PDB file of C-alpha atoms and ligand atoms in Angstrom:
ATOM      1  CA  MET A   1     101.159 118.597  87.934  1.00 59.00           C
ATOM      2  CA  ASP A   2     100.104 120.788  91.144  1.00 57.00           C
ATOM      3  CA  ALA A   3     101.554 118.994  94.016  1.00 57.00           C
ATOM      4  CA  THR A   4      98.735 120.260  95.675  1.00 61.00           C
ATOM      5  CA  SER A   5      95.713 120.043  94.034  1.00 84.00           C
ATOM      6  CA  THR A   6      92.945 116.601  93.987  1.00 91.00           C
ATOM      7  CA  LYS A   7      94.361 115.266  90.879  1.00 93.00           C
ATOM      8  CA  ARG A   8      92.460 114.933  87.684  1.00 96.00           C
ATOM      9  CA  VAL A   9      92.139 111.729  86.202  1.00 97.00           C
ATOM     10  CA  THR A  10      91.005 110.107  83.224  1.00 98.00           C
ATOM     11  CA  VAL A  11      90.040 106.519  83.062  1.00 98.00           C
ATOM     12  CA  LEU A  12      89.403 104.859  79.891  1.00 98.00           C
ATOM     13  CA  ILE A  13      87.185 102.153  79.269  1.00 98.00           C
ATOM     14  CA  SER A  14      85.909  99.451  77.349  1.00 97.00           C
ATOM     15  CA  GLY A  15      83.114  97.232  78.651  1.00 92.00           C
ATOM     16  CA  THR A  16      81.966  96.858  82.412  1.00 93.00           C
ATOM     17  CA  GLY A  17      83.381  99.254  84.255  1.00 95.00           C
ATOM     18  CA  SER A  18      82.776  97.669  87.557  1.00 97.00           C
ATOM     19  CA  ASN A  19      86.859  99.087  87.956  1.00 98.00           C
ATOM     20  CA  LEU A  20      85.754 102.157  87.190  1.00 97.00           C
ATOM     21  CA  ARG A  21      82.463 102.077  89.505  1.00 96.00           C
ATOM     22  CA  ALA A  22      85.169 100.721  92.174  1.00 97.00           C
ATOM     23  CA  LEU A  23      87.062 104.489  92.338  1.00 97.00           C
ATOM     24  CA  LEU A  24      84.197 105.942  92.038  1.00 95.00           C
ATOM     25  CA  ALA A  25      82.899 104.309  94.927  1.00 94.00           C
ATOM     26  CA  HIS A  26      86.572 105.112  96.788  1.00 93.00           C
ATOM     27  CA  THR A  27      86.494 109.233  95.739  1.00 89.00           C
ATOM     28  CA  ALA A  28      82.973 109.328  97.405  1.00 81.00           C
ATOM     29  CA  ALA A  29      85.040 108.174 100.775  1.00 79.00           C
ATOM     30  CA  GLY A  30      87.957 110.652  99.857  1.00 84.00           C
ATOM     31  CA  VAL A  31      90.716 110.242  98.064  1.00 91.00           C
ATOM     32  CA  ASP A  32      93.362 112.837  96.498  1.00 93.00           C
ATOM     33  CA  TYR A  33      92.018 112.280  93.388  1.00 95.00           C
ATOM     34  CA  GLU A  34      88.576 112.962  91.424  1.00 96.00           C
ATOM     35  CA  ILE A  35      87.144 110.703  88.251  1.00 97.00           C
ATOM     36  CA  THR A  36      87.433 113.839  85.538  1.00 97.00           C
ATOM     37  CA  SER A  37      86.790 112.106  82.716  1.00 98.00           C
ATOM     38  CA  VAL A  38      85.530 108.231  81.426  1.00 98.00           C
ATOM     39  CA  ILE A  39      86.265 107.429  77.730  1.00 98.00           C
ATOM     40  CA  SER A  40      85.608 104.716  76.316  1.00 98.00           C
ATOM     41  CA  ASP A  41      86.136 103.485  72.443  1.00 98.00           C
ATOM     42  CA  ARG A  42      82.625 101.361  72.323  1.00 97.00           C
ATOM     43  CA  ALA A  43      79.408 103.462  72.409  1.00 97.00           C
ATOM     44  CA  THR A  44      77.728 100.936  74.164  1.00 97.00           C
ATOM     45  CA  ALA A  45      80.088 100.267  77.093  1.00 97.00           C
ATOM     46  CA  LYS A  46      78.341  99.784  80.288  1.00 95.00           C
ATOM     47  CA  GLY A  47      80.785 101.515  82.266  1.00 95.00           C
ATOM     48  CA  LEU A  48      79.774 104.978  80.614  1.00 97.00           C
ATOM     49  CA  GLY A  49      76.150 105.148  82.443  1.00 95.00           C
ATOM     50  CA  PHE A  50      78.329 104.792  85.759  1.00 93.00           C
ATOM     51  CA  ALA A  51      80.422 108.144  85.063  1.00 95.00           C
ATOM     52  CA  GLN A  52      76.915 109.824  83.679  1.00 96.00           C
ATOM     53  CA  GLU A  53      75.129 109.468  86.811  1.00 95.00           C
ATOM     54  CA  ARG A  54      76.979 110.622  88.495  1.00 95.00           C
ATOM     55  CA  ASN A  55      77.679 114.181  85.992  1.00 97.00           C
ATOM     56  CA  ILE A  56      81.290 113.192  85.303  1.00 97.00           C
ATOM     57  CA  PRO A  57      82.019 113.966  80.945  1.00 98.00           C
ATOM     58  CA  THR A  58      82.362 111.390  79.106  1.00 98.00           C
ATOM     59  CA  ALA A  59      83.405 110.516  75.372  1.00 98.00           C
ATOM     60  CA  VAL A  60      83.673 108.013  73.068  1.00 98.00           C
ATOM     61  CA  VAL A  61      86.369 107.831  70.624  1.00 98.00           C
ATOM     62  CA  SER A  62      85.744 104.771  68.094  1.00 96.00           C
ATOM     63  CA  PRO A  63      87.783 102.707  66.122  1.00 94.00           C
ATOM     64  CA  LYS A  64      85.319 102.462  63.752  1.00 94.00           C
ATOM     65  CA  ALA A  65      84.516 106.284  62.847  1.00 92.00           C
ATOM     66  CA  HIS A  66      88.317 106.790  61.415  1.00 92.00           C
ATOM     67  CA  THR A  67      89.811 105.604  58.790  1.00 93.00           C
ATOM     68  CA  ASN A  68      93.140 103.695  60.389  1.00 94.00           C
ATOM     69  CA  ARG A  69      94.839 102.872  63.860  1.00 92.00           C
ATOM     70  CA  THR A  70      96.920 106.143  63.868  1.00 94.00           C
ATOM     71  CA  GLN A  71      93.359 108.168  63.132  1.00 96.00           C
ATOM     72  CA  TRP A  72      92.026 106.299  65.558  1.00 97.00           C
ATOM     73  CA  ASN A  73      95.237 107.256  67.703  1.00 96.00           C
ATOM     74  CA  GLN A  74      95.558 110.881  67.442  1.00 97.00           C
ATOM     75  CA  ALA A  75      91.976 111.259  67.883  1.00 97.00           C
ATOM     76  CA  LEU A  76      91.756 109.571  71.343  1.00 98.00           C
ATOM     77  CA  LEU A  77      94.945 111.795  72.468  1.00 98.00           C
ATOM     78  CA  ALA A  78      92.272 115.043  71.653  1.00 98.00           C
ATOM     79  CA  GLU A  79      89.925 114.280  73.279  1.00 98.00           C
ATOM     80  CA  ILE A  80      92.010 113.048  76.768  1.00 98.00           C
ATOM     81  CA  GLU A  81      94.613 116.171  76.356  1.00 98.00           C
ATOM     82  CA  GLN A  82      91.420 117.826  76.448  1.00 98.00           C
ATOM     83  CA  THR A  83      90.719 116.383  79.939  1.00 98.00           C
ATOM     84  CA  ARG A  84      93.692 117.855  81.461  1.00 97.00           C
ATOM     85  CA  PRO A  85      94.526 114.778  83.667  1.00 96.00           C
ATOM     86  CA  ASP A  86      97.274 114.831  86.260  1.00 94.00           C
ATOM     87  CA  TRP A  87      96.780 110.525  86.099  1.00 95.00           C
ATOM     88  CA  ILE A  88      95.061 108.201  82.945  1.00 97.00           C
ATOM     89  CA  VAL A  89      93.840 104.728  84.005  1.00 98.00           C
ATOM     90  CA  THR A  90      92.468 102.586  81.720  1.00 98.00           C
ATOM     91  CA  ALA A  91      90.915  99.823  83.706  1.00 97.00           C
ATOM     92  CA  GLY A  92      89.207  97.347  80.829  1.00 95.00           C
ATOM     93  CA  PHE A  93      90.497  99.311  77.889  1.00 96.00           C
ATOM     94  CA  MET A  94      91.012  96.530  75.699  1.00 93.00           C
ATOM     95  CA  ARG A  95      93.063  98.408  72.970  1.00 94.00           C
ATOM     96  CA  ILE A  96      96.796  98.969  73.580  1.00 93.00           C
ATOM     97  CA  LEU A  97      97.369 102.618  73.162  1.00 96.00           C
ATOM     98  CA  GLY A  98      99.560 104.154  70.581  1.00 95.00           C
ATOM     99  CA  PRO A  99     103.454 105.973  70.861  1.00 96.00           C
ATOM    100  CA  ASP A 100     102.008 108.939  70.324  1.00 95.00           C
ATOM    101  CA  VAL A 101      99.303 108.681  73.708  1.00 96.00           C
ATOM    102  CA  ILE A 102     102.086 106.918  75.780  1.00 96.00           C
ATOM    103  CA  ARG A 103     104.840 109.131  75.267  1.00 96.00           C
ATOM    104  CA  LYS A 104     102.661 112.229  76.027  1.00 96.00           C
ATOM    105  CA  PHE A 105     101.862 111.120  79.132  1.00 94.00           C
ATOM    106  CA  PRO A 106     105.105 109.224  80.753  1.00 89.00           C
ATOM    107  CA  LEU A 107     104.381 107.047  83.041  1.00 88.00           C
ATOM    108  CA  ARG A 108     101.110 109.114  84.120  1.00 92.00           C
ATOM    109  CA  ILE A 109      99.483 106.291  82.396  1.00 96.00           C
ATOM    110  CA  VAL A 110      97.903 103.699  84.472  1.00 96.00           C
ATOM    111  CA  ASN A 111      96.692 100.733  84.162  1.00 98.00           C
ATOM    112  CA  VAL A 112      95.078  97.071  86.072  1.00 98.00           C
ATOM    113  CA  HIS A 113      95.898  93.479  84.604  1.00 98.00           C
ATOM    114  CA  PRO A 114      94.310  90.017  86.005  1.00 98.00           C
ATOM    115  CA  SER A 115      97.738  88.744  86.572  1.00 98.00           C
ATOM    116  CA  LEU A 116     100.771  88.708  88.367  1.00 98.00           C
ATOM    117  CA  LEU A 117     103.288  90.461  85.923  1.00 98.00           C
ATOM    118  CA  PRO A 118     105.319  89.661  83.336  1.00 98.00           C
ATOM    119  CA  SER A 119     103.787  85.894  84.127  1.00 98.00           C
ATOM    120  CA  PHE A 120     100.456  86.292  81.811  1.00 98.00           C
ATOM    121  CA  PRO A 121     100.827  89.156  79.738  1.00 98.00           C
ATOM    122  CA  GLY A 122      97.923  90.126  76.871  1.00 96.00           C
ATOM    123  CA  VAL A 123      94.185  88.435  76.710  1.00 96.00           C
ATOM    124  CA  HIS A 124      92.216  85.996  78.818  1.00 97.00           C
ATOM    125  CA  ALA A 125      95.539  86.541  81.735  1.00 98.00           C
ATOM    126  CA  PRO A 126      93.091  83.701  84.191  1.00 98.00           C
ATOM    127  CA  ARG A 127      92.819  81.540  81.255  1.00 98.00           C
ATOM    128  CA  GLN A 128      96.232  81.359  80.827  1.00 98.00           C
ATOM    129  CA  ALA A 129      97.187  80.255  84.494  1.00 98.00           C
ATOM    130  CA  LEU A 130      94.525  78.007  84.958  1.00 98.00           C
ATOM    131  CA  GLU A 131      96.214  76.798  81.125  1.00 98.00           C
ATOM    132  CA  ALA A 132      99.294  76.809  83.290  1.00 98.00           C
ATOM    133  CA  GLY A 133      98.738  75.019  86.144  1.00 98.00           C
ATOM    134  CA  VAL A 134     100.157  78.090  88.634  1.00 98.00           C
ATOM    135  CA  ARG A 135      97.993  77.429  92.256  1.00 98.00           C
ATOM    136  CA  VAL A 136      98.339  81.323  93.179  1.00 98.00           C
ATOM    137  CA  THR A 137      97.771  84.363  90.604  1.00 98.00           C
ATOM    138  CA  GLY A 138      96.548  87.637  90.972  1.00 98.00           C
ATOM    139  CA  CYS A 139      96.753  91.115  89.478  1.00 98.00           C
ATOM    140  CA  THR A 140      99.278  94.171  88.801  1.00 97.00           C
ATOM    141  CA  VAL A 141      98.890  97.320  89.073  1.00 96.00           C
ATOM    142  CA  HIS A 142     101.623  99.229  87.047  1.00 95.00           C
ATOM    143  CA  LEU A 143     103.110 101.676  84.848  1.00 93.00           C
ATOM    144  CA  VAL A 144     102.387 102.189  80.519  1.00 95.00           C
ATOM    145  CA  ASP A 145     105.065 101.450  78.700  1.00 94.00           C
ATOM    146  CA  GLU A 146     104.697 100.926  74.777  1.00 95.00           C
ATOM    147  CA  GLY A 147     104.912  97.136  76.025  1.00 95.00           C
ATOM    148  CA  VAL A 148     101.965  94.880  75.849  1.00 95.00           C
ATOM    149  CA  ASP A 149     101.987  94.893  79.885  1.00 96.00           C
ATOM    150  CA  THR A 150     105.652  95.338  80.242  1.00 95.00           C
ATOM    151  CA  GLY A 151     105.808  98.699  82.618  1.00 92.00           C
ATOM    152  CA  PRO A 152     107.223  99.261  85.769  1.00 90.00           C
ATOM    153  CA  ILE A 153     104.815  97.461  88.602  1.00 91.00           C
ATOM    154  CA  LEU A 154     103.275  98.772  91.082  1.00 91.00           C
ATOM    155  CA  ALA A 155     101.381  96.869  93.280  1.00 92.00           C
ATOM    156  CA  GLN A 156     100.483  93.705  92.912  1.00 95.00           C
ATOM    157  CA  ALA A 157      98.212  91.282  94.894  1.00 97.00           C
ATOM    158  CA  SER A 158      97.738  87.212  94.819  1.00 98.00           C
ATOM    159  CA  VAL A 159      94.418  85.048  93.961  1.00 98.00           C
ATOM    160  CA  PRO A 160      94.763  81.464  95.173  1.00 98.00           C
ATOM    161  CA  ILE A 161      93.578  79.298  92.175  1.00 98.00           C
ATOM    162  CA  LEU A 162      90.917  76.816  93.608  1.00 97.00           C
ATOM    163  CA  ALA A 163      89.925  73.766  92.496  1.00 95.00           C
ATOM    164  CA  GLN A 164      86.493  74.082  91.073  1.00 96.00           C
ATOM    165  CA  ASP A 165      87.878  77.624  89.371  1.00 97.00           C
ATOM    166  CA  ASN A 166      86.312  78.125  86.099  1.00 98.00           C
ATOM    167  CA  GLU A 167      87.795  81.348  84.281  1.00 98.00           C
ATOM    168  CA  ARG A 168      85.051  82.658  84.962  1.00 98.00           C
ATOM    169  CA  ASP A 169      85.012  82.505  88.758  1.00 97.00           C
ATOM    170  CA  LEU A 170      88.597  83.342  88.661  1.00 98.00           C
ATOM    171  CA  HIS A 171      88.857  86.403  86.858  1.00 98.00           C
ATOM    172  CA  THR A 172      85.352  87.488  89.316  1.00 98.00           C
ATOM    173  CA  ARG A 173      87.850  86.901  92.379  1.00 98.00           C
ATOM    174  CA  ILE A 174      90.744  88.666  90.836  1.00 98.00           C
ATOM    175  CA  GLN A 175      88.155  91.989  89.883  1.00 98.00           C
ATOM    176  CA  ALA A 176      87.260  91.453  93.664  1.00 98.00           C
ATOM    177  CA  VAL A 177      91.108  92.161  94.318  1.00 98.00           C
ATOM    178  CA  GLU A 178      91.831  94.973  91.941  1.00 98.00           C
ATOM    179  CA  HIS A 179      89.051  96.963  92.896  1.00 98.00           C
ATOM    180  CA  GLN A 180      90.356  97.546  95.866  1.00 97.00           C
ATOM    181  CA  LEU A 181      94.135  97.291  94.849  1.00 97.00           C
ATOM    182  CA  LEU A 182      93.583 100.208  91.855  1.00 97.00           C
ATOM    183  CA  PRO A 183      91.803 103.022  94.043  1.00 96.00           C
ATOM    184  CA  GLU A 184      94.523 102.458  96.191  1.00 94.00           C
ATOM    185  CA  THR A 185      97.361 102.736  94.601  1.00 93.00           C
ATOM    186  CA  LEU A 186      95.631 105.342  92.638  1.00 94.00           C
ATOM    187  CA  GLN A 187      95.563 107.295  96.049  1.00 92.00           C
ATOM    188  CA  GLN A 188      98.872 106.660  96.952  1.00 88.00           C
ATOM    189  CA  LEU A 189     100.631 107.935  93.106  1.00 89.00           C
ATOM    190  CA  ALA A 190      97.811 111.015  94.208  1.00 89.00           C
ATOM    191  CA  THR A 191     100.143 111.501  97.901  1.00 85.00           C
ATOM    192  CA  ARG A 192     102.966 110.279  95.819  1.00 74.00           C
ATOM    193  CA  HIS A 193     103.347 108.259  98.374  1.00 67.00           C
ATOM    194  CA  PHE A 194     106.186 106.568  95.612  1.00 62.00           C
ATOM    195  CA  ALA A 195     108.516 109.378  96.111  1.00 51.00           C
ATOM    196  CA  PRO A 196     111.237 109.438  96.792  1.00 39.00           C
ATOM    197  CA  PHE A 197     112.255 108.585  92.670  1.00 41.00           C
ATOM    198  CA  PRO A 198     109.928 110.592  90.665  1.00 53.00           C
ATOM    199  CA  TRP A 199     106.847 107.950  90.084  1.00 52.00           C
ATOM    200  CA  ILE A 200     108.652 104.810  90.046  1.00 52.00           C
ATOM    201  CA  PRO A 201     108.512 103.083  92.681  1.00 46.00           C
ATOM    202  CA  SER A 202     111.214 101.707  94.115  1.00 42.00           C
ATOM    203  CA  PRO A 203     111.195  98.890  95.551  1.00 40.00           C
ATOM    204  CA  THR A 204     107.668  97.288  94.217  1.00 44.00           C
ATOM    205  CA  THR A 205     105.343  97.167  96.943  1.00 46.00           C
ATOM    206  CA  THR A 206     102.672  94.421  98.109  1.00 47.00           C
ATOM    207  CA  SER A 207      99.337  94.801  99.263  1.00 45.00           C
ATOM    208  CA  THR A 208      98.008  92.904 102.452  1.00 44.00           C
ATOM    209  CA  LEU A 209      94.704  92.301 100.539  1.00 41.00           C
TER     210      LEU A 209
HETATM  211  C1  LIG J   1      89.738  93.771  84.810  1.00 72.25           C
HETATM  212  O1  LIG J   1      89.795  92.592  84.941  1.00 72.25           O
HETATM  213  C2  LIG J   1      91.483  94.241  83.918  1.00 72.25           C
HETATM  214  O2  LIG J   1      91.864  93.574  84.667  1.00 72.25           O
HETATM  215  C3  LIG J   1      91.157  93.731  82.940  1.00 72.25           C
HETATM  216  O3  LIG J   1      89.942  93.801  82.039  1.00 72.25           O
HETATM  217  C4  LIG J   1      88.633  93.759  83.229  1.00 72.25           C
HETATM  218  C5  LIG J   1      88.029  94.889  83.619  1.00 72.25           C
HETATM  219  O4  LIG J   1      86.922  95.010  84.045  1.00 72.25           O
HETATM  220  N1  LIG J   1      91.736  94.180  81.929  1.00 72.25           N
HETATM  221  P1  LIG J   1      85.755  95.625  84.465  1.00 72.25           P
HETATM  222  O5  LIG J   1      85.295  96.228  82.717  1.00 72.25           O
HETATM  223  O6  LIG J   1      86.764  97.181  85.141  1.00 72.25           O
HETATM  224  O7  LIG J   1      85.134  95.780  84.694  1.00 72.25           O
END
C-alpha cells in the first residue's frame, strides 16, 4: 500500500447501496480515499446505478453464473484483485466472503453492521435488538475475519430504541448513523489514524455522533 497517495477503495454491495452513496458523497467533499470500483453479486442492485452515474467501473459476479460457492468465490476474488484495492468495503453485501478472499486481503476488508457488536451479529440485527428488549443499539464498523461479524472493531456509534420503533424505523435511524460513521472511519484508515498498531485500532474508537 502506497503511504502517500489517495487510497483505492472497492465497494461490494447487494442492494440499495445507501452506504455506497454516503461514501460517494464524502469523496465529493474531499477525502483521502477514492471509490474506484463497485462489485455486486446481483445485477439488479440499485447501488450499481450510483456508481455508473459517476463513471465508476462496476462488475457483477453472480453466484447463479457459477456451479458452486467455491467457484463463485474464486471469480469474486479475481474480480476484486483486478481492481487493485487498498481497502475493500462490504456495504450491505449479503454474502459471506470465502476464506480465500479474506486471506488475500488480511485486515483490509471493512464491514458495516447495524448493531453494537458483539451483540446481534448475522442477519436482521435491528429485529434481534427489538426482540431482546435493549434500549440502545447502534452500528459497528469492523475489519472482516473468517467469522460472521467477529473481526476487530474500528468504530461504533449508538442509536436509542424508541418505544414506538418497528424494525424498519429502527434500521432507518441506524443507517443514518452508518452513513456518517463509515466514511469517517474509512478516512481515518486512509490516513493511518489507527497507528501505532498496524491497522488494528487500539483502543477502539467511539464516535461522537
Ligand atoms: C446496512 O444497514 C448495513 O449495516 C447492513 O446492510 C445494510 C445495507 O444498506 N450490512 P445499504 O445497501 O447500504 O443501503
